């Protein structure tokens, strides 16, 4: 069983559309994250939730809205997609908040292409 | 400039050669994580270093943390094609006394190619 799973793996869509990416972890972790990796492979955090509560919200356009229905799931909804949103989006989870001996486990990524 | 700089940005080696990747921070490091990424896959956790001078090894990969230099190095001995991929360092970079909340800042990655 995959520990952190994201769907879909690939997403090709037109500019202006609304799309969602789903993430689920079966590790029993309390904290989940969304990262964005751009075309230069630069990975940057977008959001983090701990036990369904938002704790990290980086400077991200408000077209991006994360939702955590329970602590095993963290979804990312993107409104009015733009060309610049094309990237690989990674979901991750960790046992708790903070970085003290707290490894983040990553999903395989969702490759989003906006045409 | 980025808070975490990796060098080199890319590396091509012949199988069997040793290599080193460096990760340097512009601020104090409070924990350093090394990950490996293969195309189409997620990040695979390699090692976590939390104390200055700490050194960890897994198979042929060794990582060290030099807190004074605000730097970590990843060394691969006798490289194999299976070592090829993108190596990313991620760190907790915050001002002293600040709270982390698990925010990992990543370097730009080092692309490693190993020719058989």
Coordinates of C-alpha atoms in Angstrom, one line a residue:
Chain A
X1 CA 0.0 0.0 0.0
X2 CA 1.3 3.5 -0.9
X3 CA 1.8 5.6 2.2
X4 CA 1.0 9.0 0.6
X5 CA -1.1 8.8 -2.5
X6 CA -2.1 11.6 -4.8
X7 CA -4.7 11.6 -7.6
X8 CA -4.5 12.3 -10.4
X9 CA -0.9 11.7 -11.4
X10 CA -1.3 13.8 -14.5
X11 CA -3.7 16.6 -15.2
X12 CA -3.9 18.5 -18.4
X13 CA -6.5 21.3 -18.6
X14 CA -7.3 24.6 -20.2
X15 CA -6.7 28.0 -18.8
X16 CA -9.6 29.3 -16.7
X17 CA -10.8 25.9 -15.6
X18 CA -11.2 24.8 -11.9
X19 CA -9.5 21.6 -10.8
X20 CA -8.8 19.6 -7.7
X21 CA -6.0 17.3 -6.6
X22 CA -6.6 14.8 -3.8
X23 CA -4.1 13.4 -1.3
X24 CA -4.5 10.6 1.2
X25 CA -2.0 9.2 3.7
X26 CA -2.4 5.9 5.6
X27 CA 0.5 6.5 8.0
X28 CA -1.7 7.8 10.8
X29 CA 0.1 11.1 10.7
X30 CA -1.3 14.3 12.1
X31 CA 0.2 16.8 9.6
X32 CA -0.1 17.1 5.9
X33 CA 1.5 19.5 3.4
X34 CA 1.2 20.8 -0.2
X35 CA 4.4 21.7 -2.1
X36 CA 4.8 23.1 -5.6
X37 CA 7.8 22.2 -7.7
X38 CA 8.4 24.5 -10.7
X39 CA 10.1 23.7 -14.0
X40 CA 13.5 24.4 -12.5
X41 CA 12.8 21.7 -9.9
X42 CA 12.6 24.3 -7.1
X43 CA 10.3 22.9 -4.4
X44 CA 8.4 25.3 -2.2
X45 CA 5.8 24.8 0.5
X46 CA 2.3 26.1 0.0
X47 CA 0.2 24.9 2.8
X48 CA 0.3 22.7 5.9
X49 CA -2.5 21.3 8.0
X50 CA -2.3 19.8 11.4
X51 CA -5.2 17.7 12.5
X52 CA -7.5 19.5 10.0
X53 CA -6.3 22.9 11.1
X54 CA -4.4 25.2 8.8
X55 CA -0.9 26.1 10.2
X56 CA 1.2 27.2 7.3
X57 CA -0.2 29.4 4.5
X58 CA 2.6 30.7 2.4
X59 CA 2.1 33.6 -0.1
X60 CA -0.1 31.7 -2.5
X61 CA -2.8 33.2 -4.7
X62 CA -6.2 32.8 -3.2
X63 CA -7.2 30.8 -6.2
X64 CA -5.6 28.0 -4.4
X65 CA -7.7 26.6 -1.5
X66 CA -6.7 23.6 0.5
X67 CA -9.3 21.5 2.4
X68 CA -8.8 18.8 5.0
X69 CA -11.9 16.8 5.6
X70 CA -10.1 14.6 8.1
X71 CA -6.4 14.3 9.1
X72 CA -5.8 11.5 6.6
X73 CA -6.9 13.7 3.6
X74 CA -5.7 17.0 2.2
X75 CA -7.1 18.2 -1.1
X76 CA -6.1 21.2 -3.2
X77 CA -8.6 23.1 -5.3
X78 CA -7.4 25.5 -7.8
X79 CA -9.8 28.1 -9.4
X80 CA -9.3 29.9 -12.7
X81 CA -6.2 28.1 -13.7
X82 CA -3.4 30.1 -15.2
X83 CA -0.4 29.1 -17.4
X84 CA 1.9 29.8 -14.5
X85 CA 0.2 27.2 -12.4
X86 CA 1.8 24.5 -14.5
X87 CA 4.0 22.5 -12.1
X88 CA 4.3 19.3 -10.2
X89 CA 2.4 19.5 -6.9
X90 CA 3.5 17.2 -4.1
X91 CA 1.6 16.2 -1.0
X92 CA 3.5 15.1 2.1
X93 CA 2.7 14.0 5.6
X94 CA 4.6 13.9 8.9
X95 CA 3.8 12.5 12.3
X96 CA 3.5 15.9 14.0
X97 CA 4.1 19.6 13.6
X98 CA 7.6 20.9 13.6
X99 CA 10.9 19.5 12.4
X100 CA 12.4 17.9 15.4
X101 CA 13.0 14.3 14.3
X102 CA 9.9 14.6 12.1
X103 CA 10.4 13.1 8.7
X104 CA 8.1 14.3 5.9
X105 CA 7.0 11.5 3.5
X106 CA 6.1 12.6 0.0
X107 CA 3.6 11.4 -2.6
X108 CA 4.5 10.7 -6.2
X109 CA 3.3 14.1 -7.3
X110 CA 0.6 15.5 -9.7
X111 CA 2.0 16.9 -12.9
X112 CA -0.4 19.8 -13.8
X113 CA -0.2 21.3 -17.3
X114 CA -2.3 24.3 -18.1
X115 CA -2.8 25.0 -21.8
Chain B
X1 CA 19.5 34.6 -3.6
X2 CA 18.1 31.4 -2.1
X3 CA 18.3 30.5 1.5
X4 CA 19.6 27.1 0.7
X5 CA 22.1 26.7 -2.2
X6 CA 23.2 23.3 -3.5
X7 CA 26.3 22.7 -5.5
X8 CA 26.9 21.5 -8.1
X9 CA 23.6 22.0 -9.9
X10 CA 24.4 19.0 -12.0
X11 CA 26.9 16.2 -11.9
X12 CA 27.9 13.6 -14.4
X13 CA 30.2 10.8 -13.2
X14 CA 31.4 7.4 -14.4
X15 CA 30.1 4.4 -12.5
X16 CA 32.4 3.6 -9.6
X17 CA 33.5 7.2 -9.0
X18 CA 33.0 9.0 -5.7
X19 CA 31.1 12.3 -5.6
X20 CA 30.0 15.0 -3.1
X21 CA 27.0 17.3 -3.2
X22 CA 27.0 20.3 -0.9
X23 CA 24.1 22.2 0.7
X24 CA 24.9 25.6 2.2
X25 CA 22.5 27.8 4.1
X26 CA 22.6 31.6 4.5
X27 CA 21.1 31.2 8.0
X28 CA 21.6 28.9 10.9
X29 CA 20.4 25.3 10.2
X30 CA 18.1 23.6 12.7
X31 CA 17.9 20.2 11.1
X32 CA 18.8 19.1 7.6
X33 CA 17.0 16.5 5.4
X34 CA 18.3 14.8 2.3
X35 CA 15.9 13.5 -0.3
X36 CA 16.3 11.8 -3.6
X37 CA 13.8 12.2 -6.5
X38 CA 13.5 10.1 -9.6
X39 CA 11.6 11.3 -12.6
X40 CA 7.8 10.8 -12.2
X41 CA 8.2 9.8 -8.6
X42 CA 8.0 11.5 -5.3
X43 CA 10.8 12.4 -2.9
X44 CA 12.4 9.5 -1.2
X45 CA 13.8 10.3 2.3
X46 CA 17.5 9.5 2.6
X47 CA 18.7 11.0 5.9
X48 CA 18.0 13.5 8.6
X49 CA 20.8 15.4 10.5
X50 CA 20.0 17.4 13.5
X51 CA 23.2 18.1 15.4
X52 CA 26.3 19.8 14.4
X53 CA 29.0 17.3 13.5
X54 CA 26.4 14.6 13.0
X55 CA 27.2 12.1 10.4
X56 CA 25.0 9.3 9.0
X57 CA 25.4 6.6 6.5
X58 CA 23.1 4.4 4.5
X59 CA 24.6 1.8 2.2
X60 CA 27.1 3.9 0.1
X61 CA 25.7 7.3 1.0
X62 CA 27.1 9.4 3.8
X63 CA 25.8 12.8 5.0
X64 CA 27.4 15.2 7.4
X65 CA 26.2 18.4 9.1
X66 CA 28.7 21.2 9.8
X67 CA 26.7 23.7 11.9
X68 CA 29.5 26.2 12.1
X69 CA 29.8 26.4 8.3
X70 CA 26.0 26.2 8.0
X71 CA 26.6 23.4 5.5
X72 CA 25.8 19.8 4.8
X73 CA 27.5 17.4 2.4
X74 CA 26.2 14.2 0.8
X75 CA 28.9 11.8 -0.3
X76 CA 28.4 8.8 -2.5
X77 CA 31.1 6.2 -2.6
X78 CA 31.5 4.0 -5.7
X79 CA 28.5 5.4 -7.5
X80 CA 26.1 3.2 -9.5
X81 CA 23.5 3.9 -12.1
X82 CA 20.9 3.4 -9.5
X83 CA 22.2 6.5 -7.7
X84 CA 21.1 8.7 -10.6
X85 CA 18.4 11.2 -9.8
X86 CA 17.8 14.6 -8.3
X87 CA 19.2 15.1 -4.8
X88 CA 17.4 17.7 -2.7
X89 CA 18.4 19.1 0.7
X90 CA 15.7 20.5 2.9
X91 CA 16.2 22.4 6.1
X92 CA 14.5 24.1 8.9
X93 CA 15.7 27.6 8.5
X94 CA 14.4 30.1 11.0
X95 CA 15.6 32.9 13.1
X96 CA 16.8 31.9 16.5
X97 CA 13.8 31.4 18.8
X98 CA 11.4 31.3 15.9
X99 CA 8.9 28.5 15.5
X100 CA 9.2 26.0 12.7
X101 CA 5.7 24.6 12.1
X102 CA 7.4 22.0 9.9
X103 CA 8.3 24.4 7.1
X104 CA 11.0 22.8 5.1
X105 CA 13.0 25.1 2.8
X106 CA 14.6 23.3 -0.1
X107 CA 17.7 23.8 -2.2
X108 CA 17.3 23.9 -6.0
X109 CA 18.4 20.3 -6.3
X110 CA 21.5 18.5 -7.8
X111 CA 20.9 16.4 -10.9
X112 CA 23.2 13.3 -10.8
X113 CA 23.9 11.2 -13.9
X114 CA 25.9 8.1 -13.5
X115 CA 27.2 6.5 -16.7
X116 CA 27.8 2.8 -16.7

